[in-house]
Amino acid sequence: MKKLLTFLLTGFVISTLLFSGCARNPVTGKRQLVFMSEAQEIAMGRESDPQIVAFFGLYEDPQLQKFITEKGLEMAAISHRPHLDYEFKIVDSPVINAFAVPGGYVYFTRGIMAHFNNEAEFAGVLGHEIGHITARHSVIQQRNQILGQLGMIAGVILVPELGQFVEPLSQGMQLALLSFGRDAERQSDKLGVEYSSRIGYDATEMAGFFRTLERQQAKSGGGDIPDFLSTHPSPSERNVTVARMAGEWQEKLKMTNAEVSRNSYLQKIDGIVLGEDPNQGFLENDVFYHPVLKFSFQVPKDWSFQNTPQQVQMAPKSGDALMMLSLASGNSLQEATNKILEQYKLEKVESKEERINGLPAMITVADQKQEQGTVRVISTMIQFDGNIYNTMGIAEISKFPNYLPEFQRSMRDFRELKDADKLNRKPEVVRIKTTPRDMTLQEALQHFSIPQNRFEELAILNGMDLDDQLEQGKLIKVVGK
């Protein structure tokens, strides 16, 4: 679905500009033009937070959550904006990422937590994200985009007629995915070094994590790293700059034993889920399986696919059709169908009840008439295990017959999942192991029975090279169930 949509921030009406003015930047002390007061900034963050949490879901790990909250509040207290009510959260995403939104909200994915190799790396990135908040980068960036996009439409899709069926990114997600310019990233690097140094960490470790990002991006072709990281300064540039700034702060603060805390951090992430979590549903050989809700269905071959806590979305590469599966509200199939017709202002063409793989179902075809044309929708409500599932297939009416067989194939394949292998699929997790003797990382991975085709992946995960020498008793990350 991410290829189906291009999201643009909503242009402000001219009256909004009446409230614009100059404000003093808390970090630089200089005055700058912004369109938002601090109270509005805080309100934006407070409104965005539940939207972000709903989109990703929270990763439940009380020990790790306690750690990031304690360190986050300690760092916030010495930042340029200590009065904000900061919140720090781990979201349930395998992507290697951290981001912040205005008002004091900072998010780390479980993917990035798994790739840190000590507390100092975490602290550097934590300071970087707090720096985006203290320097008001989101507010400034929004100002820049508003100036360039006054009056533009909030969401643009490849086939405009389908726009009303796709929820545009909420304000919260727009802020989460906002990219910053290189000057802003350099400033946040500087603040990350300052803040992490001030709470006692060795900020040179932050530079090492940039190399991990660079290696992961090269390995995956950029697929595991958000696109907006391309706006960051090059890792080699950051390594040199961060190391220099870290040395300056250590000298300034007279730090003689800057903290790294490798072993304590690795012990905290022992058991963290790595990669996709099958408990949230997984795609395999063009079939979507959900072990927790115990259902499966076929996904059209070569269609784009996205699974979020609220909805499964699918679309052909052409972007001129859409399928969605989500939970429906209502006490009966008829009531659930009526709510969908009302929600999308659909005119019913036909409707019938039947059974699909033994499950009660209602199939409805309906039209939505728009100025630019008519969109046809087929909705299949299926009652299973106390829930009603709604699968919708949507296309412009002239193209609907071309996609109807694909829609129906997926809808009629919805069934109870009984395959024990799929029901019992476990996620991969990080396991912390102790090297039994002096050896290279490659020898250690062989010792712990890691398949050879995963050696490079594990080298990146450990922030090492395969030929790095490890002393006896060194903790390293491997993967297990």
Coordinates of C-alpha atoms in Angstrom, one line a residue:
M1 CA 0.0 0.0 0.0
K2 CA 2.9 2.4 0.6
K3 CA 3.3 2.6 -3.2
L4 CA -0.3 3.4 -3.7
L5 CA -0.2 6.6 -1.8
T6 CA 1.9 9.8 -1.9
F7 CA 1.1 11.9 1.2
L8 CA 1.4 15.6 1.3
L9 CA 0.8 17.8 4.4
T10 CA -2.4 19.8 4.3
G11 CA -2.0 23.4 3.2
F12 CA -3.1 25.9 5.8
V13 CA -5.8 28.4 4.9
I14 CA -4.6 32.0 4.7
S15 CA -6.2 32.9 8.0
T16 CA -3.8 30.6 9.7
L17 CA -0.9 32.8 8.6
L18 CA -2.3 35.6 10.8
F19 CA -1.1 33.6 13.8
S20 CA 2.4 33.1 12.5
G21 CA 5.3 35.0 14.0
C22 CA 8.8 34.8 15.2
A23 CA 9.8 32.7 18.2
R24 CA 13.2 32.2 19.8
N25 CA 14.7 28.7 19.2
P26 CA 15.4 27.1 22.5
V27 CA 18.7 25.6 21.3
T28 CA 20.2 28.4 19.1
G29 CA 18.6 31.3 20.9
K30 CA 17.9 32.9 17.5
R31 CA 14.5 34.1 16.4
Q32 CA 12.8 32.2 13.6
L33 CA 9.5 32.2 11.7
V34 CA 7.2 29.4 12.8
F35 CA 3.4 29.0 12.5
M36 CA 2.9 27.3 15.8
S37 CA 3.1 28.2 19.5
E38 CA 4.6 25.9 22.0
A39 CA 1.1 25.1 23.3
Q40 CA 0.0 24.1 19.8
E41 CA 3.2 22.1 19.4
I42 CA 2.4 20.1 22.6
A43 CA -1.2 19.6 21.6
M44 CA -0.1 18.3 18.2
G45 CA 2.2 15.7 19.9
R46 CA -0.6 14.7 22.3
E47 CA -3.0 14.2 19.4
S48 CA -0.4 12.3 17.3
D49 CA 0.8 9.9 19.9
P50 CA -2.3 7.6 20.0
Q51 CA -2.4 7.6 16.2
I52 CA 1.2 6.4 16.1
V53 CA 0.7 3.8 18.7
A54 CA -2.4 2.5 16.9
F55 CA -0.5 2.3 13.6
F56 CA 2.5 0.4 15.0
G57 CA 1.3 -1.1 18.2
L58 CA 3.5 -1.1 21.4
Y59 CA 6.2 -3.7 22.0
E60 CA 5.5 -5.1 25.4
D61 CA 8.7 -5.5 27.4
P62 CA 8.5 -3.9 30.9
Q63 CA 12.2 -4.1 31.6
L64 CA 13.2 -2.5 28.4
Q65 CA 10.4 0.1 28.6
K66 CA 11.6 1.0 32.2
F67 CA 15.1 1.4 30.9
I68 CA 14.3 3.8 28.0
T69 CA 11.9 5.8 30.2
E70 CA 14.6 6.3 33.0
K71 CA 17.3 7.2 30.5
G72 CA 14.9 9.4 28.5
L73 CA 13.8 11.4 31.5
E74 CA 17.4 11.7 32.8
M75 CA 18.4 13.1 29.4
A76 CA 15.4 15.3 29.0
A77 CA 16.1 17.0 32.4
I78 CA 19.5 18.3 31.1
S79 CA 18.2 19.2 27.6
H80 CA 17.3 22.7 26.3
R81 CA 13.6 22.1 27.0
P82 CA 13.4 20.2 30.3
H83 CA 9.9 21.5 31.1
L84 CA 8.1 19.4 28.4
D85 CA 6.3 16.2 29.5
Y86 CA 8.4 13.7 27.6
E87 CA 7.2 10.2 26.8
F88 CA 9.4 7.4 25.5
K89 CA 7.9 4.3 23.8
I90 CA 9.0 1.1 22.0
V91 CA 6.8 0.4 19.0
D92 CA 6.3 -3.0 17.5
S93 CA 8.1 -2.7 14.2
P94 CA 11.0 -4.7 12.8
V95 CA 12.3 -1.6 10.9
I96 CA 15.5 -0.1 12.3
N97 CA 14.3 3.3 13.2
A98 CA 13.8 6.0 15.9
F99 CA 11.7 9.1 15.5
A100 CA 10.2 12.0 17.5
V101 CA 7.2 14.2 17.2
P102 CA 6.6 17.7 18.7
G103 CA 5.8 18.1 22.3
G104 CA 8.2 15.5 23.8
Y105 CA 7.2 12.1 22.2
V106 CA 10.1 9.8 21.3
Y107 CA 9.7 6.4 19.7
F108 CA 12.1 3.5 19.2
T109 CA 11.2 0.4 17.1
R110 CA 12.1 -3.0 18.5
G111 CA 14.2 -3.3 15.3
I112 CA 16.5 -0.6 16.4
M113 CA 16.6 -1.7 20.0
A114 CA 17.8 -5.1 18.7
H115 CA 20.6 -3.6 16.7
F116 CA 22.1 -1.4 19.5
N117 CA 25.1 -3.1 21.0
N118 CA 25.5 -1.0 24.2
E119 CA 23.8 1.7 26.2
A120 CA 26.0 4.4 24.8
E121 CA 24.8 3.8 21.2
F122 CA 21.2 4.0 22.5
A123 CA 22.0 7.1 24.4
G124 CA 23.5 8.8 21.3
V125 CA 20.4 8.1 19.2
L126 CA 18.1 9.1 22.2
G127 CA 19.9 12.4 22.4
H128 CA 19.6 12.8 18.6
E129 CA 15.8 12.4 18.7
I130 CA 15.4 14.6 21.8
G131 CA 17.4 17.1 19.8
H132 CA 14.8 17.2 17.0
I133 CA 12.3 18.1 19.7
T134 CA 14.4 20.7 21.5
A135 CA 15.4 22.4 18.3
R136 CA 11.8 22.3 17.1
H137 CA 12.8 20.7 13.8
S138 CA 9.3 19.2 13.2
V139 CA 7.7 22.6 13.6
I140 CA 10.3 24.3 11.3
Q141 CA 10.0 21.5 8.7
Q142 CA 6.3 21.8 8.7
R143 CA 6.7 25.6 8.2
N144 CA 8.9 24.9 5.2
Q145 CA 6.4 22.4 3.7
I146 CA 3.5 24.8 4.3
L147 CA 5.3 27.6 2.5
G148 CA 5.8 25.4 -0.5
Q149 CA 2.4 23.7 -0.6
L150 CA -0.3 26.2 0.3
G151 CA -3.7 25.0 -1.0
M152 CA -2.5 21.5 -2.1
I153 CA -4.6 18.5 -1.4
A154 CA -3.7 16.3 1.6
G155 CA -3.5 13.0 -0.2
V156 CA -2.9 12.1 -3.8
I157 CA -3.4 8.5 -5.0
L158 CA -2.7 6.9 -8.4
V159 CA -6.4 6.5 -9.1
P160 CA -8.3 9.5 -7.5
E161 CA -11.6 7.6 -7.5
L162 CA -10.2 5.2 -4.9
G163 CA -9.1 8.0 -2.6
Q164 CA -12.2 7.9 -0.3
F165 CA -11.6 4.3 0.5
V166 CA -8.0 4.7 1.7
E167 CA -7.4 6.4 5.1
P168 CA -4.9 9.2 4.5
L169 CA -2.0 9.1 6.9
S170 CA -3.1 10.8 10.1
Q171 CA -1.3 13.9 11.3
G172 CA 0.6 11.7 13.7
M173 CA 2.0 9.4 11.0
Q174 CA 2.9 12.3 8.8
L175 CA 4.9 13.7 11.6
A176 CA 6.5 10.4 12.3
L177 CA 7.6 10.0 8.7
L178 CA 8.7 13.6 8.3
S179 CA 12.2 14.0 6.9
F180 CA 14.6 16.6 8.0
G181 CA 17.3 18.4 6.0
R182 CA 21.0 17.7 6.5
D183 CA 21.5 20.8 8.6
A184 CA 18.8 19.7 11.0
E185 CA 20.4 16.2 11.2
R186 CA 23.8 17.7 11.9
Q187 CA 22.4 19.8 14.6
S188 CA 20.6 16.8 16.2
D189 CA 23.9 14.8 16.0
K190 CA 25.6 17.6 17.8
L191 CA 22.8 17.6 20.5
G192 CA 22.9 13.8 20.7
V193 CA 26.6 14.0 21.5
E194 CA 26.1 16.8 24.1
Y195 CA 23.1 15.2 25.8
S196 CA 24.5 11.7 26.0
S197 CA 27.9 13.1 27.2
R198 CA 26.2 15.1 29.9
I199 CA 24.6 12.0 31.4
G200 CA 27.9 10.2 31.4
Y201 CA 28.0 8.1 28.1
D202 CA 30.8 7.8 25.6
A203 CA 29.3 9.5 22.6
T204 CA 31.9 8.1 20.2
E205 CA 29.8 4.9 20.3
M206 CA 27.0 6.8 18.5
A207 CA 29.3 7.0 15.4
G208 CA 29.7 3.2 15.4
F209 CA 25.9 2.8 15.1
F210 CA 25.9 4.9 12.0
R211 CA 28.1 2.3 10.4
T212 CA 25.6 -0.4 11.4
L213 CA 22.9 1.6 9.6
E214 CA 25.1 2.0 6.5
R215 CA 25.9 -1.8 6.4
Q216 CA 22.2 -2.7 6.9
Q217 CA 21.2 -0.3 4.2
A218 CA 23.7 -1.7 1.7
K219 CA 22.7 -5.3 2.5
S220 CA 19.0 -4.7 2.1
G221 CA 19.2 -2.3 -0.8
G222 CA 17.6 0.3 1.5
G223 CA 14.5 -1.8 2.2
D224 CA 15.1 -2.2 6.0
I225 CA 15.9 1.5 6.5
P226 CA 13.4 4.3 6.1
D227 CA 13.8 6.3 2.9
F228 CA 14.1 9.6 4.8
L229 CA 17.4 8.5 6.3
S230 CA 18.8 9.4 2.9
T231 CA 18.7 13.0 4.0
H232 CA 21.1 12.3 6.8
P233 CA 24.8 13.2 6.4
S234 CA 26.9 10.3 5.1
P235 CA 27.9 7.8 7.8
S236 CA 31.6 8.4 7.2
E237 CA 31.2 12.1 7.6
R238 CA 29.2 11.6 10.8
N239 CA 31.8 9.1 12.2
V240 CA 34.5 11.8 12.0
T241 CA 32.4 14.7 13.2
V242 CA 30.7 12.8 16.1
A243 CA 34.1 11.4 17.3
R244 CA 35.6 14.9 17.3
M245 CA 32.6 16.4 19.1
A246 CA 32.6 13.6 21.6
G247 CA 36.2 14.2 22.4
E248 CA 35.5 17.9 22.9
W249 CA 32.7 17.2 25.3
Q250 CA 34.7 14.6 27.3
E251 CA 37.4 17.2 27.7
K252 CA 34.9 19.9 28.6
L253 CA 33.2 17.8 31.2
K254 CA 36.5 16.3 32.4
M255 CA 35.2 12.8 31.8
T256 CA 37.8 10.1 32.6
N257 CA 35.7 7.0 32.4
A258 CA 32.8 7.6 29.9
E259 CA 30.2 4.9 30.2
V260 CA 29.6 2.3 27.4
S261 CA 27.7 -0.5 29.3
R262 CA 27.8 -3.2 26.7
N263 CA 27.0 -6.3 28.7
S264 CA 24.2 -4.7 30.7
Y265 CA 22.5 -3.6 27.5
L266 CA 22.8 -6.9 25.8
Q267 CA 21.3 -8.7 28.8
K268 CA 18.3 -6.3 28.6
I269 CA 17.5 -7.3 25.0
D270 CA 17.9 -11.0 25.4
G271 CA 14.7 -12.4 23.9
I272 CA 13.7 -9.3 21.9
V273 CA 11.7 -10.3 18.7
L274 CA 13.8 -9.9 15.6
G275 CA 12.2 -9.4 12.2
E276 CA 8.5 -10.0 11.5
D277 CA 6.4 -11.3 14.3
P278 CA 4.3 -14.2 13.0
N279 CA 1.8 -13.7 15.9
Q280 CA 0.7 -10.5 14.1
G281 CA 0.1 -12.5 10.9
F282 CA 2.5 -13.4 8.1
L283 CA 2.6 -13.8 4.4
E284 CA 4.1 -17.0 3.0
N285 CA 3.8 -18.3 -0.6
D286 CA 1.0 -15.8 -1.4
V287 CA -1.1 -16.9 1.6
F288 CA -1.7 -14.7 4.7
Y289 CA -1.8 -16.6 7.9
H290 CA -2.9 -15.2 11.3
P291 CA -2.0 -17.8 14.0
V292 CA -3.7 -15.8 16.9
L293 CA -7.0 -15.1 15.1
K294 CA -6.7 -18.5 13.4
F295 CA -7.6 -17.7 9.8
S296 CA -5.9 -17.6 6.4
F297 CA -6.7 -16.4 2.9
Q298 CA -4.9 -16.2 -0.4
V299 CA -3.3 -12.9 -1.5
P300 CA -3.2 -12.1 -5.3
K301 CA 0.3 -12.9 -6.7
D302 CA 2.7 -10.0 -7.0
W303 CA 0.4 -7.5 -5.3
S304 CA 1.8 -5.0 -2.9
F305 CA 0.9 -6.0 0.7
Q306 CA 0.9 -4.3 4.0
N307 CA -0.2 -5.6 7.4
T308 CA -0.9 -3.2 10.3
P309 CA -2.7 -3.8 13.6
Q310 CA -5.9 -2.4 12.1
Q311 CA -6.0 -3.7 8.6
V312 CA -4.5 -5.8 5.9
Q313 CA -4.1 -3.9 2.6
M314 CA -3.3 -5.2 -0.9
A315 CA -3.1 -3.6 -4.3
P316 CA -1.7 -4.4 -7.8
K317 CA 1.5 -2.7 -8.8
S318 CA -0.6 -0.6 -11.2
G319 CA -2.3 1.1 -8.3
D320 CA -5.8 1.0 -9.9
A321 CA -7.5 -1.4 -7.5
L322 CA -7.5 -2.1 -3.8
M323 CA -8.4 -4.9 -1.4
M324 CA -8.7 -4.5 2.4
L325 CA -9.4 -6.9 5.2
S326 CA -10.4 -5.6 8.6
L327 CA -12.7 -6.3 11.6
A328 CA -16.3 -5.1 11.1
S329 CA -18.5 -3.7 13.8
G330 CA -22.1 -5.0 14.2
N331 CA -24.0 -7.8 15.9
S332 CA -24.9 -9.5 12.6
L333 CA -23.7 -9.8 9.0
Q334 CA -26.6 -7.5 7.9
E335 CA -25.9 -4.9 10.5
A336 CA -22.1 -4.9 9.6
T337 CA -23.0 -4.6 5.9
N338 CA -25.3 -1.7 6.5
K339 CA -22.6 0.2 8.5
I340 CA -20.2 -0.2 5.6
L341 CA -22.7 1.0 3.1
E342 CA -23.4 4.0 5.3
Q343 CA -19.7 4.7 6.0
Y344 CA -18.7 4.9 2.4
K345 CA -22.0 6.2 1.0
L346 CA -22.5 3.2 -1.2
E347 CA -25.6 2.3 -3.2
K348 CA -26.3 -1.4 -3.0
V349 CA -26.5 -3.2 -6.3
E350 CA -27.0 -6.7 -5.0
S351 CA -26.5 -8.7 -1.8
K352 CA -26.8 -12.4 -0.8
E353 CA -26.1 -14.7 2.1
E354 CA -24.1 -17.9 1.7
R355 CA -21.5 -20.0 3.4
I356 CA -17.8 -19.7 2.6
N357 CA -15.7 -22.7 3.7
G358 CA -18.5 -23.5 6.1
L359 CA -18.6 -20.0 7.6
P360 CA -21.7 -17.7 7.5
A361 CA -21.1 -14.9 4.9
M362 CA -22.8 -12.0 3.2
I363 CA -21.6 -10.8 -0.2
T364 CA -22.6 -7.3 -1.3
V365 CA -21.9 -5.4 -4.5
A366 CA -22.4 -1.6 -4.3
D367 CA -21.4 1.6 -6.1
Q368 CA -20.1 4.9 -5.0
K369 CA -20.9 7.6 -7.5
Q370 CA -18.4 10.5 -7.7
E371 CA -18.1 13.5 -10.0
Q372 CA -15.2 11.9 -11.8
G373 CA -16.8 8.5 -12.2
T374 CA -18.3 5.5 -10.4
V375 CA -16.4 3.1 -8.1
R376 CA -17.7 -0.4 -7.6
V377 CA -17.1 -2.4 -4.4
I378 CA -17.6 -6.0 -3.5
S379 CA -17.8 -6.5 0.3
T380 CA -17.7 -10.0 1.8
M381 CA -18.6 -10.2 5.5
I382 CA -17.6 -13.5 7.2
Q383 CA -18.5 -14.5 10.7
F384 CA -15.8 -16.5 12.4
D385 CA -14.9 -17.2 16.0
G386 CA -16.9 -14.3 17.5
N387 CA -15.7 -11.7 15.0
I388 CA -17.0 -10.4 11.7
Y389 CA -14.3 -9.9 9.0
N390 CA -14.9 -7.5 6.1
T391 CA -12.9 -8.0 2.9
M392 CA -13.5 -5.2 0.4
G393 CA -12.4 -5.3 -3.3
I394 CA -12.5 -1.8 -4.9
A395 CA -12.0 -0.6 -8.5
E396 CA -13.3 2.0 -10.9
I397 CA -16.4 0.4 -12.5
S398 CA -15.0 -0.1 -16.0
K399 CA -12.0 -2.0 -14.5
F400 CA -14.0 -3.8 -11.8
P401 CA -14.7 -6.9 -14.0
N402 CA -11.0 -7.4 -14.6
Y403 CA -10.3 -7.5 -10.9
L404 CA -13.4 -9.4 -9.8
P405 CA -11.9 -12.9 -10.2
E406 CA -8.9 -11.8 -8.0
F407 CA -11.2 -10.3 -5.4
Q408 CA -13.4 -13.4 -5.3
R409 CA -10.5 -15.8 -5.2
S410 CA -9.1 -14.1 -2.0
M411 CA -12.5 -13.7 -0.4
R412 CA -13.6 -17.2 -1.0
D413 CA -10.3 -18.6 0.3
F414 CA -10.9 -17.1 3.8
R415 CA -11.0 -20.1 6.1
E416 CA -10.2 -21.4 9.6
L417 CA -6.5 -22.0 10.1
K418 CA -5.9 -25.6 11.2
D419 CA -2.3 -26.2 10.1
A420 CA -0.3 -26.9 13.2
D421 CA 2.9 -25.6 11.7
K422 CA 1.4 -22.2 10.9
L423 CA -0.5 -22.0 14.2
N424 CA 2.6 -22.7 16.2
R425 CA 5.0 -20.5 14.2
K426 CA 7.3 -18.8 16.6
P427 CA 9.1 -15.5 16.0
E428 CA 12.9 -15.3 15.9
V429 CA 14.4 -13.6 18.9
V430 CA 17.8 -12.3 19.9
R431 CA 19.7 -14.7 22.2
I432 CA 22.8 -13.6 24.1
K433 CA 25.6 -16.1 24.2
T434 CA 29.0 -16.2 25.8
T435 CA 32.0 -17.2 23.8
P436 CA 33.7 -20.3 25.3
R437 CA 37.3 -19.3 24.2
D438 CA 39.2 -16.8 22.2
M439 CA 37.9 -16.9 18.6
T440 CA 36.7 -14.9 15.7
L441 CA 33.1 -13.8 15.3
Q442 CA 32.7 -16.3 12.4
E443 CA 34.0 -19.1 14.5
A444 CA 31.7 -18.1 17.3
L445 CA 28.7 -18.2 15.0
Q446 CA 29.7 -21.6 13.7
H447 CA 30.1 -22.8 17.3
F448 CA 26.5 -21.7 18.1
S449 CA 25.2 -23.5 14.9
I450 CA 24.2 -20.3 13.0
P451 CA 23.6 -21.2 9.3
Q452 CA 26.4 -19.8 7.1
N453 CA 24.0 -17.8 4.9
R454 CA 23.2 -15.7 7.9
F455 CA 26.7 -14.9 9.0
E456 CA 26.8 -11.4 7.4
E457 CA 23.3 -10.6 8.9
L458 CA 24.6 -11.6 12.4
A459 CA 27.8 -9.6 11.9
I460 CA 25.8 -6.5 11.3
L461 CA 23.5 -7.3 14.2
N462 CA 26.6 -7.4 16.5
G463 CA 28.2 -4.3 14.9
M464 CA 31.3 -6.4 14.1
D465 CA 33.1 -7.9 11.1
L466 CA 33.3 -11.7 10.8
D467 CA 37.1 -11.7 11.3
D468 CA 36.9 -9.6 14.5
Q469 CA 38.8 -11.3 17.3
L470 CA 36.7 -12.1 20.4
E471 CA 38.0 -12.8 23.9
Q472 CA 36.8 -15.7 25.9
G473 CA 33.7 -14.7 27.8
K474 CA 32.6 -12.1 25.3
L475 CA 28.8 -11.7 24.9
I476 CA 27.4 -11.8 21.4
K477 CA 24.0 -11.9 19.7
V478 CA 22.7 -14.9 17.9
V479 CA 19.2 -15.8 16.8
G480 CA 16.8 -18.5 18.1
K481 CA 13.2 -19.2 18.8

